[in-house]
Amino acid sequence: MTRKISRADNLIHQFDTVLRTLVPRAAQPSRPSPANVQPAGALDDEQRHHVAGLMRINHTGEVCAQALYQGQGLTAKLTETRERMEEAAAEEIDHLAWCDQRLQELDSRTSYLNPAFYAASFGLGAVAGAIGDRLSLGFVAATEEQVGRHLEAHLRKLPIDDKRSRAVLEQMRIDEAQHERWALESGGSRFPLPVKWGMRLMSKVMTKSVYRI
């Protein structure tokens, strides 16, 4: 007989997900990191520091994405939308773990600001999901579009010899583009330019702070 999931079970699951998202090295990917099959390039101290800053930004971006999907999945009205949010969140866990692994290889760390960005993103996701699935899906599409821009910019900034970081970001870019297409094809609304500009401004605040902190 299938056991009915209680409210307490859901709360425990949510708490476990929060821990796996915010605690370094706690996230377990379902796919091996694309970096594993790439050689370790020779990076000097300045390059290593720069790449670590970029990967820290990408890691925090995945923390925000994970929180966004969790918040939306919690309040989404349609079962299908909620299930797809959970699937996308699982892929974001892969990205989270890959970035964390790369930061470890660079003898660096994740951002101290992650809890604050997680809380803000979870709240935005929950509000969007409560308003309606169309808005919620549109928020996913707009967010993934912004993430894609960051990934493309970071790929251009990586040292030529850093094939391990490049492999991670390229696979992340593929996955994020799929999430954006899914959200739009599922009925997500396209946000107007002023809203997207506001999201870009918030994103810049995140990237400037997380690069160093």
JSON list of C-alpha atoms in Angstrom, two decimals:
[
{"chain": "A", "resi": 1, "resn": "MET", "atom": "CA", "xyz": [0.00, 0.00, 0.00]},
{"chain": "A", "resi": 2, "resn": "THR", "atom": "CA", "xyz": [1.37, 3.42, -0.93]},
{"chain": "A", "resi": 3, "resn": "ARG", "atom": "CA", "xyz": [2.02, 5.64, 2.08]},
{"chain": "A", "resi": 4, "resn": "LYS", "atom": "CA", "xyz": [0.38, 9.04, 1.93]},
{"chain": "A", "resi": 5, "resn": "ILE", "atom": "CA", "xyz": [2.87, 11.91, 2.12]},
{"chain": "A", "resi": 6, "resn": "SER", "atom": "CA", "xyz": [2.07, 14.04, 5.16]},
{"chain": "A", "resi": 7, "resn": "ARG", "atom": "CA", "xyz": [2.74, 17.72, 5.74]},
{"chain": "A", "resi": 8, "resn": "ALA", "atom": "CA", "xyz": [5.53, 16.73, 8.11]},
{"chain": "A", "resi": 9, "resn": "ASP", "atom": "CA", "xyz": [7.11, 14.60, 5.37]},
{"chain": "A", "resi": 10, "resn": "ASN", "atom": "CA", "xyz": [7.02, 17.55, 2.98]},
{"chain": "A", "resi": 11, "resn": "LEU", "atom": "CA", "xyz": [8.60, 19.85, 5.56]},
{"chain": "A", "resi": 12, "resn": "ILE", "atom": "CA", "xyz": [11.38, 17.33, 6.21]},
{"chain": "A", "resi": 13, "resn": "HIS", "atom": "CA", "xyz": [11.97, 17.01, 2.47]},
{"chain": "A", "resi": 14, "resn": "GLN", "atom": "CA", "xyz": [12.10, 20.79, 2.07]},
{"chain": "A", "resi": 15, "resn": "PHE", "atom": "CA", "xyz": [14.56, 21.12, 4.96]},
{"chain": "A", "resi": 16, "resn": "ASP", "atom": "CA", "xyz": [16.75, 18.38, 3.50]},
{"chain": "A", "resi": 17, "resn": "THR", "atom": "CA", "xyz": [16.74, 20.16, 0.13]},
{"chain": "A", "resi": 18, "resn": "VAL", "atom": "CA", "xyz": [17.72, 23.45, 1.76]},
{"chain": "A", "resi": 19, "resn": "LEU", "atom": "CA", "xyz": [20.67, 21.77, 3.46]},
{"chain": "A", "resi": 20, "resn": "ARG", "atom": "CA", "xyz": [21.80, 20.05, 0.26]},
{"chain": "A", "resi": 21, "resn": "THR", "atom": "CA", "xyz": [21.61, 23.39, -1.53]},
{"chain": "A", "resi": 22, "resn": "LEU", "atom": "CA", "xyz": [23.42, 25.57, 1.01]},
{"chain": "A", "resi": 23, "resn": "VAL", "atom": "CA", "xyz": [25.93, 23.26, 2.71]},
{"chain": "A", "resi": 24, "resn": "PRO", "atom": "CA", "xyz": [29.16, 22.97, 0.66]},
{"chain": "A", "resi": 25, "resn": "ARG", "atom": "CA", "xyz": [29.81, 19.47, -0.77]},
{"chain": "A", "resi": 26, "resn": "ALA", "atom": "CA", "xyz": [26.36, 18.26, 0.35]},
{"chain": "A", "resi": 27, "resn": "ALA", "atom": "CA", "xyz": [24.73, 18.24, -3.10]},
{"chain": "A", "resi": 28, "resn": "GLN", "atom": "CA", "xyz": [24.96, 14.89, -4.88]},
{"chain": "A", "resi": 29, "resn": "PRO", "atom": "CA", "xyz": [24.69, 15.09, -8.70]},
{"chain": "A", "resi": 30, "resn": "SER", "atom": "CA", "xyz": [22.77, 12.53, -10.73]},
{"chain": "A", "resi": 31, "resn": "ARG", "atom": "CA", "xyz": [25.24, 13.01, -13.62]},
{"chain": "A", "resi": 32, "resn": "PRO", "atom": "CA", "xyz": [29.04, 13.07, -13.45]},
{"chain": "A", "resi": 33, "resn": "SER", "atom": "CA", "xyz": [30.66, 16.45, -13.94]},
{"chain": "A", "resi": 34, "resn": "PRO", "atom": "CA", "xyz": [31.64, 17.21, -17.57]},
{"chain": "A", "resi": 35, "resn": "ALA", "atom": "CA", "xyz": [34.95, 18.41, -16.13]},
{"chain": "A", "resi": 36, "resn": "ASN", "atom": "CA", "xyz": [35.95, 14.89, -15.15]},
{"chain": "A", "resi": 37, "resn": "VAL", "atom": "CA", "xyz": [37.01, 13.94, -18.67]},
{"chain": "A", "resi": 38, "resn": "GLN", "atom": "CA", "xyz": [38.97, 17.15, -19.28]},
{"chain": "A", "resi": 39, "resn": "PRO", "atom": "CA", "xyz": [42.65, 17.74, -18.45]},
{"chain": "A", "resi": 40, "resn": "ALA", "atom": "CA", "xyz": [43.61, 20.16, -15.70]},
{"chain": "A", "resi": 41, "resn": "GLY", "atom": "CA", "xyz": [45.07, 23.22, -17.39]},
{"chain": "A", "resi": 42, "resn": "ALA", "atom": "CA", "xyz": [47.97, 25.20, -15.98]},
{"chain": "A", "resi": 43, "resn": "LEU", "atom": "CA", "xyz": [46.61, 28.34, -14.31]},
{"chain": "A", "resi": 44, "resn": "ASP", "atom": "CA", "xyz": [48.67, 30.99, -12.58]},
{"chain": "A", "resi": 45, "resn": "ASP", "atom": "CA", "xyz": [47.50, 32.50, -9.29]},
{"chain": "A", "resi": 46, "resn": "GLU", "atom": "CA", "xyz": [45.73, 35.44, -10.94]},
{"chain": "A", "resi": 47, "resn": "GLN", "atom": "CA", "xyz": [43.87, 33.19, -13.39]},
{"chain": "A", "resi": 48, "resn": "ARG", "atom": "CA", "xyz": [42.93, 30.76, -10.63]},
{"chain": "A", "resi": 49, "resn": "HIS", "atom": "CA", "xyz": [41.53, 33.60, -8.54]},
{"chain": "A", "resi": 50, "resn": "HIS", "atom": "CA", "xyz": [39.55, 34.96, -11.50]},
{"chain": "A", "resi": 51, "resn": "VAL", "atom": "CA", "xyz": [38.11, 31.56, -12.48]},
{"chain": "A", "resi": 52, "resn": "ALA", "atom": "CA", "xyz": [37.15, 30.91, -8.86]},
{"chain": "A", "resi": 53, "resn": "GLY", "atom": "CA", "xyz": [35.23, 34.20, -8.81]},
{"chain": "A", "resi": 54, "resn": "LEU", "atom": "CA", "xyz": [33.37, 33.26, -11.97]},
{"chain": "A", "resi": 55, "resn": "MET", "atom": "CA", "xyz": [32.53, 29.77, -10.72]},
{"chain": "A", "resi": 56, "resn": "ARG", "atom": "CA", "xyz": [31.38, 31.22, -7.39]},
{"chain": "A", "resi": 57, "resn": "ILE", "atom": "CA", "xyz": [28.96, 33.44, -9.30]},
{"chain": "A", "resi": 58, "resn": "ASN", "atom": "CA", "xyz": [27.67, 30.44, -11.24]},
{"chain": "A", "resi": 59, "resn": "HIS", "atom": "CA", "xyz": [27.32, 28.41, -8.05]},
{"chain": "A", "resi": 60, "resn": "THR", "atom": "CA", "xyz": [25.26, 31.17, -6.41]},
{"chain": "A", "resi": 61, "resn": "GLY", "atom": "CA", "xyz": [23.18, 31.41, -9.59]},
{"chain": "A", "resi": 62, "resn": "GLU", "atom": "CA", "xyz": [22.36, 27.73, -9.19]},
{"chain": "A", "resi": 63, "resn": "VAL", "atom": "CA", "xyz": [21.49, 28.27, -5.52]},
{"chain": "A", "resi": 64, "resn": "CYS", "atom": "CA", "xyz": [19.03, 30.94, -6.65]},
{"chain": "A", "resi": 65, "resn": "ALA", "atom": "CA", "xyz": [17.63, 28.70, -9.39]},
{"chain": "A", "resi": 66, "resn": "GLN", "atom": "CA", "xyz": [17.21, 25.82, -6.96]},
{"chain": "A", "resi": 67, "resn": "ALA", "atom": "CA", "xyz": [15.38, 28.07, -4.49]},
{"chain": "A", "resi": 68, "resn": "LEU", "atom": "CA", "xyz": [13.23, 29.52, -7.27]},
{"chain": "A", "resi": 69, "resn": "TYR", "atom": "CA", "xyz": [12.10, 26.09, -8.46]},
{"chain": "A", "resi": 70, "resn": "GLN", "atom": "CA", "xyz": [11.48, 24.91, -4.91]},
{"chain": "A", "resi": 71, "resn": "GLY", "atom": "CA", "xyz": [9.35, 27.95, -4.12]},
{"chain": "A", "resi": 72, "resn": "GLN", "atom": "CA", "xyz": [7.38, 27.64, -7.33]},
{"chain": "A", "resi": 73, "resn": "GLY", "atom": "CA", "xyz": [6.93, 23.89, -6.94]},
{"chain": "A", "resi": 74, "resn": "LEU", "atom": "CA", "xyz": [5.52, 24.48, -3.47]},
{"chain": "A", "resi": 75, "resn": "THR", "atom": "CA", "xyz": [2.77, 26.81, -4.68]},
{"chain": "A", "resi": 76, "resn": "ALA", "atom": "CA", "xyz": [2.21, 25.75, -8.33]},
{"chain": "A", "resi": 77, "resn": "LYS", "atom": "CA", "xyz": [-1.45, 25.04, -9.02]},
{"chain": "A", "resi": 78, "resn": "LEU", "atom": "CA", "xyz": [-1.14, 22.42, -11.76]},
{"chain": "A", "resi": 79, "resn": "THR", "atom": "CA", "xyz": [0.31, 19.00, -10.92]},
{"chain": "A", "resi": 80, "resn": "GLU", "atom": "CA", "xyz": [2.16, 18.80, -14.23]},
{"chain": "A", "resi": 81, "resn": "THR", "atom": "CA", "xyz": [3.81, 22.17, -13.65]},
{"chain": "A", "resi": 82, "resn": "ARG", "atom": "CA", "xyz": [4.83, 21.18, -10.15]},
{"chain": "A", "resi": 83, "resn": "GLU", "atom": "CA", "xyz": [6.36, 17.92, -11.39]},
{"chain": "A", "resi": 84, "resn": "ARG", "atom": "CA", "xyz": [8.31, 19.68, -14.14]},
{"chain": "A", "resi": 85, "resn": "MET", "atom": "CA", "xyz": [9.60, 22.20, -11.60]},
{"chain": "A", "resi": 86, "resn": "GLU", "atom": "CA", "xyz": [10.89, 19.29, -9.52]},
{"chain": "A", "resi": 87, "resn": "GLU", "atom": "CA", "xyz": [12.60, 17.76, -12.58]},
{"chain": "A", "resi": 88, "resn": "ALA", "atom": "CA", "xyz": [14.28, 21.05, -13.42]},
{"chain": "A", "resi": 89, "resn": "ALA", "atom": "CA", "xyz": [15.37, 21.45, -9.79]},
{"chain": "A", "resi": 90, "resn": "ALA", "atom": "CA", "xyz": [17.07, 18.05, -9.97]},
{"chain": "A", "resi": 91, "resn": "GLU", "atom": "CA", "xyz": [19.13, 19.21, -12.95]},
{"chain": "A", "resi": 92, "resn": "GLU", "atom": "CA", "xyz": [20.01, 22.40, -11.09]},
{"chain": "A", "resi": 93, "resn": "ILE", "atom": "CA", "xyz": [21.39, 20.19, -8.29]},
{"chain": "A", "resi": 94, "resn": "ASP", "atom": "CA", "xyz": [23.79, 18.74, -10.87]},
{"chain": "A", "resi": 95, "resn": "HIS", "atom": "CA", "xyz": [24.95, 22.24, -11.78]},
{"chain": "A", "resi": 96, "resn": "LEU", "atom": "CA", "xyz": [25.28, 23.15, -8.12]},
{"chain": "A", "resi": 97, "resn": "ALA", "atom": "CA", "xyz": [27.47, 20.12, -7.39]},
{"chain": "A", "resi": 98, "resn": "TRP", "atom": "CA", "xyz": [29.59, 20.61, -10.52]},
{"chain": "A", "resi": 99, "resn": "CYS", "atom": "CA", "xyz": [30.36, 24.23, -9.62]},
{"chain": "A", "resi": 100, "resn": "ASP", "atom": "CA", "xyz": [31.10, 23.25, -6.02]},
{"chain": "A", "resi": 101, "resn": "GLN", "atom": "CA", "xyz": [33.50, 20.55, -7.22]},
{"chain": "A", "resi": 102, "resn": "ARG", "atom": "CA", "xyz": [35.29, 22.97, -9.50]},
{"chain": "A", "resi": 103, "resn": "LEU", "atom": "CA", "xyz": [35.64, 25.50, -6.68]},
{"chain": "A", "resi": 104, "resn": "GLN", "atom": "CA", "xyz": [37.24, 22.80, -4.53]},
{"chain": "A", "resi": 105, "resn": "GLU", "atom": "CA", "xyz": [39.69, 22.01, -7.33]},
{"chain": "A", "resi": 106, "resn": "LEU", "atom": "CA", "xyz": [40.60, 25.71, -7.44]},
{"chain": "A", "resi": 107, "resn": "ASP", "atom": "CA", "xyz": [41.17, 25.72, -3.66]},
{"chain": "A", "resi": 108, "resn": "SER", "atom": "CA", "xyz": [38.33, 28.18, -3.26]},
{"chain": "A", "resi": 109, "resn": "ARG", "atom": "CA", "xyz": [34.90, 28.31, -1.62]},
{"chain": "A", "resi": 110, "resn": "THR", "atom": "CA", "xyz": [31.25, 29.06, -2.24]},
{"chain": "A", "resi": 111, "resn": "SER", "atom": "CA", "xyz": [29.80, 32.48, -1.43]},
{"chain": "A", "resi": 112, "resn": "TYR", "atom": "CA", "xyz": [29.00, 33.52, 2.13]},
{"chain": "A", "resi": 113, "resn": "LEU", "atom": "CA", "xyz": [25.94, 35.33, 0.72]},
{"chain": "A", "resi": 114, "resn": "ASN", "atom": "CA", "xyz": [24.21, 32.16, -0.51]},
{"chain": "A", "resi": 115, "resn": "PRO", "atom": "CA", "xyz": [21.69, 31.91, 2.37]},
{"chain": "A", "resi": 116, "resn": "ALA", "atom": "CA", "xyz": [20.43, 35.44, 1.70]},
{"chain": "A", "resi": 117, "resn": "PHE", "atom": "CA", "xyz": [20.11, 34.87, -2.04]},
{"chain": "A", "resi": 118, "resn": "TYR", "atom": "CA", "xyz": [18.41, 31.52, -1.41]},
{"chain": "A", "resi": 119, "resn": "ALA", "atom": "CA", "xyz": [15.79, 33.07, 0.86]},
{"chain": "A", "resi": 120, "resn": "ALA", "atom": "CA", "xyz": [15.06, 35.91, -1.58]},
{"chain": "A", "resi": 121, "resn": "SER", "atom": "CA", "xyz": [14.74, 33.56, -4.57]},
{"chain": "A", "resi": 122, "resn": "PHE", "atom": "CA", "xyz": [12.54, 31.09, -2.68]},
{"chain": "A", "resi": 123, "resn": "GLY", "atom": "CA", "xyz": [10.20, 33.90, -1.71]},
{"chain": "A", "resi": 124, "resn": "LEU", "atom": "CA", "xyz": [9.98, 35.19, -5.29]},
{"chain": "A", "resi": 125, "resn": "GLY", "atom": "CA", "xyz": [9.31, 31.69, -6.59]},
{"chain": "A", "resi": 126, "resn": "ALA", "atom": "CA", "xyz": [6.59, 31.00, -4.03]},
{"chain": "A", "resi": 127, "resn": "VAL", "atom": "CA", "xyz": [4.84, 34.31, -4.79]},
{"chain": "A", "resi": 128, "resn": "ALA", "atom": "CA", "xyz": [5.02, 33.71, -8.55]},
{"chain": "A", "resi": 129, "resn": "GLY", "atom": "CA", "xyz": [3.65, 30.19, -8.16]},
{"chain": "A", "resi": 130, "resn": "ALA", "atom": "CA", "xyz": [0.81, 31.40, -5.95]},
{"chain": "A", "resi": 131, "resn": "ILE", "atom": "CA", "xyz": [-0.23, 34.06, -8.47]},
{"chain": "A", "resi": 132, "resn": "GLY", "atom": "CA", "xyz": [-0.48, 31.57, -11.31]},
{"chain": "A", "resi": 133, "resn": "ASP", "atom": "CA", "xyz": [1.37, 28.99, -13.38]},
{"chain": "A", "resi": 134, "resn": "ARG", "atom": "CA", "xyz": [1.57, 31.25, -16.43]},
{"chain": "A", "resi": 135, "resn": "LEU", "atom": "CA", "xyz": [3.44, 33.93, -14.49]},
{"chain": "A", "resi": 136, "resn": "SER", "atom": "CA", "xyz": [5.52, 31.32, -12.68]},
{"chain": "A", "resi": 137, "resn": "LEU", "atom": "CA", "xyz": [6.61, 29.69, -15.94]},
{"chain": "A", "resi": 138, "resn": "GLY", "atom": "CA", "xyz": [7.32, 33.11, -17.43]},
{"chain": "A", "resi": 139, "resn": "PHE", "atom": "CA", "xyz": [9.57, 33.86, -14.48]},
{"chain": "A", "resi": 140, "resn": "VAL", "atom": "CA", "xyz": [11.44, 30.62, -15.13]},
{"chain": "A", "resi": 141, "resn": "ALA", "atom": "CA", "xyz": [11.92, 31.51, -18.80]},
{"chain": "A", "resi": 142, "resn": "ALA", "atom": "CA", "xyz": [13.15, 35.03, -18.01]},
{"chain": "A", "resi": 143, "resn": "THR", "atom": "CA", "xyz": [15.49, 33.75, -15.31]},
{"chain": "A", "resi": 144, "resn": "GLU", "atom": "CA", "xyz": [16.97, 31.04, -17.53]},
{"chain": "A", "resi": 145, "resn": "GLU", "atom": "CA", "xyz": [17.46, 33.59, -20.31]},
{"chain": "A", "resi": 146, "resn": "GLN", "atom": "CA", "xyz": [19.45, 35.74, -17.88]},
{"chain": "A", "resi": 147, "resn": "VAL", "atom": "CA", "xyz": [21.48, 32.75, -16.69]},
{"chain": "A", "resi": 148, "resn": "GLY", "atom": "CA", "xyz": [22.27, 31.89, -20.30]},
{"chain": "A", "resi": 149, "resn": "ARG", "atom": "CA", "xyz": [23.67, 35.40, -20.83]},
{"chain": "A", "resi": 150, "resn": "HIS", "atom": "CA", "xyz": [25.91, 35.02, -17.80]},
{"chain": "A", "resi": 151, "resn": "LEU", "atom": "CA", "xyz": [27.20, 31.65, -18.94]},
{"chain": "A", "resi": 152, "resn": "GLU", "atom": "CA", "xyz": [28.02, 32.95, -22.41]},
{"chain": "A", "resi": 153, "resn": "ALA", "atom": "CA", "xyz": [29.87, 35.92, -20.91]},
{"chain": "A", "resi": 154, "resn": "HIS", "atom": "CA", "xyz": [31.80, 33.70, -18.52]},
{"chain": "A", "resi": 155, "resn": "LEU", "atom": "CA", "xyz": [32.77, 31.31, -21.28]},
{"chain": "A", "resi": 156, "resn": "ARG", "atom": "CA", "xyz": [34.39, 34.24, -23.08]},
{"chain": "A", "resi": 157, "resn": "LYS", "atom": "CA", "xyz": [36.26, 35.28, -19.91]},
{"chain": "A", "resi": 158, "resn": "LEU", "atom": "CA", "xyz": [37.72, 31.87, -19.06]},
{"chain": "A", "resi": 159, "resn": "PRO", "atom": "CA", "xyz": [41.44, 31.27, -19.73]},
{"chain": "A", "resi": 160, "resn": "ILE", "atom": "CA", "xyz": [41.99, 29.22, -22.88]},
{"chain": "A", "resi": 161, "resn": "ASP", "atom": "CA", "xyz": [43.66, 26.41, -20.93]},
{"chain": "A", "resi": 162, "resn": "ASP", "atom": "CA", "xyz": [40.80, 26.01, -18.43]},
{"chain": "A", "resi": 163, "resn": "LYS", "atom": "CA", "xyz": [38.96, 23.22, -20.22]},
{"chain": "A", "resi": 164, "resn": "ARG", "atom": "CA", "xyz": [37.47, 21.81, -17.02]},
{"chain": "A", "resi": 165, "resn": "SER", "atom": "CA", "xyz": [35.50, 24.95, -16.15]},
{"chain": "A", "resi": 166, "resn": "ARG", "atom": "CA", "xyz": [34.55, 25.40, -19.80]},
{"chain": "A", "resi": 167, "resn": "ALA", "atom": "CA", "xyz": [33.07, 21.90, -20.02]},
{"chain": "A", "resi": 168, "resn": "VAL", "atom": "CA", "xyz": [30.92, 22.55, -16.96]},
{"chain": "A", "resi": 169, "resn": "LEU", "atom": "CA", "xyz": [29.59, 25.88, -18.20]},
{"chain": "A", "resi": 170, "resn": "GLU", "atom": "CA", "xyz": [28.87, 24.58, -21.70]},
{"chain": "A", "resi": 171, "resn": "GLN", "atom": "CA", "xyz": [26.70, 21.74, -20.36]},
{"chain": "A", "resi": 172, "resn": "MET", "atom": "CA", "xyz": [24.97, 24.13, -17.99]},
{"chain": "A", "resi": 173, "resn": "ARG", "atom": "CA", "xyz": [24.19, 26.43, -20.91]},
{"chain": "A", "resi": 174, "resn": "ILE", "atom": "CA", "xyz": [22.58, 23.54, -22.79]},
{"chain": "A", "resi": 175, "resn": "ASP", "atom": "CA", "xyz": [20.45, 22.55, -19.80]},
{"chain": "A", "resi": 176, "resn": "GLU", "atom": "CA", "xyz": [19.36, 26.12, -19.04]},
{"chain": "A", "resi": 177, "resn": "ALA", "atom": "CA", "xyz": [18.29, 26.67, -22.65]},
{"chain": "A", "resi": 178, "resn": "GLN", "atom": "CA", "xyz": [16.14, 23.55, -22.43]},
{"chain": "A", "resi": 179, "resn": "HIS", "atom": "CA", "xyz": [14.52, 24.84, -19.25]},
{"chain": "A", "resi": 180, "resn": "GLU", "atom": "CA", "xyz": [13.75, 28.16, -20.95]},
{"chain": "A", "resi": 181, "resn": "ARG", "atom": "CA", "xyz": [12.16, 26.42, -23.96]},
{"chain": "A", "resi": 182, "resn": "TRP", "atom": "CA", "xyz": [10.12, 24.14, -21.72]},
{"chain": "A", "resi": 183, "resn": "ALA", "atom": "CA", "xyz": [8.78, 27.07, -19.69]},
{"chain": "A", "resi": 184, "resn": "LEU", "atom": "CA", "xyz": [7.67, 28.98, -22.78]},
{"chain": "A", "resi": 185, "resn": "GLU", "atom": "CA", "xyz": [6.23, 25.93, -24.52]},
{"chain": "A", "resi": 186, "resn": "SER", "atom": "CA", "xyz": [4.28, 25.09, -21.34]},
{"chain": "A", "resi": 187, "resn": "GLY", "atom": "CA", "xyz": [2.48, 28.43, -21.49]},
{"chain": "A", "resi": 188, "resn": "GLY", "atom": "CA", "xyz": [4.84, 30.78, -19.69]},
{"chain": "A", "resi": 189, "resn": "SER", "atom": "CA", "xyz": [4.27, 34.46, -20.41]},
{"chain": "A", "resi": 190, "resn": "ARG", "atom": "CA", "xyz": [7.05, 36.48, -22.03]},
{"chain": "A", "resi": 191, "resn": "PHE", "atom": "CA", "xyz": [8.06, 39.27, -19.70]},
{"chain": "A", "resi": 192, "resn": "PRO", "atom": "CA", "xyz": [8.22, 42.84, -21.08]},
{"chain": "A", "resi": 193, "resn": "LEU", "atom": "CA", "xyz": [11.61, 44.48, -21.49]},
{"chain": "A", "resi": 194, "resn": "PRO", "atom": "CA", "xyz": [11.33, 46.76, -18.42]},
{"chain": "A", "resi": 195, "resn": "VAL", "atom": "CA", "xyz": [10.85, 43.71, -16.20]},
{"chain": "A", "resi": 196, "resn": "LYS", "atom": "CA", "xyz": [13.83, 41.97, -17.81]},
{"chain": "A", "resi": 197, "resn": "TRP", "atom": "CA", "xyz": [15.94, 45.09, -17.32]},
{"chain": "A", "resi": 198, "resn": "GLY", "atom": "CA", "xyz": [15.03, 45.06, -13.63]},
{"chain": "A", "resi": 199, "resn": "MET", "atom": "CA", "xyz": [16.05, 41.40, -13.39]},
{"chain": "A", "resi": 200, "resn": "ARG", "atom": "CA", "xyz": [19.37, 42.20, -15.08]},
{"chain": "A", "resi": 201, "resn": "LEU", "atom": "CA", "xyz": [20.02, 44.98, -12.56]},
{"chain": "A", "resi": 202, "resn": "MET", "atom": "CA", "xyz": [19.40, 42.59, -9.66]},
{"chain": "A", "resi": 203, "resn": "SER", "atom": "CA", "xyz": [21.64, 40.04, -11.35]},
{"chain": "A", "resi": 204, "resn": "LYS", "atom": "CA", "xyz": [24.46, 42.58, -11.59]},
{"chain": "A", "resi": 205, "resn": "VAL", "atom": "CA", "xyz": [24.21, 43.25, -7.86]},
{"chain": "A", "resi": 206, "resn": "MET", "atom": "CA", "xyz": [24.55, 39.52, -7.23]},
{"chain": "A", "resi": 207, "resn": "THR", "atom": "CA", "xyz": [27.52, 39.01, -9.54]},
{"chain": "A", "resi": 208, "resn": "LYS", "atom": "CA", "xyz": [29.47, 42.01, -8.25]},
{"chain": "A", "resi": 209, "resn": "SER", "atom": "CA", "xyz": [29.10, 40.94, -4.63]},
{"chain": "A", "resi": 210, "resn": "VAL", "atom": "CA", "xyz": [29.51, 37.18, -5.01]},
{"chain": "A", "resi": 211, "resn": "TYR", "atom": "CA", "xyz": [32.67, 37.40, -7.13]},
{"chain": "A", "resi": 212, "resn": "ARG", "atom": "CA", "xyz": [34.62, 38.34, -4.00]},
{"chain": "A", "resi": 213, "resn": "ILE", "atom": "CA", "xyz": [32.44, 37.48, -0.99]}
]
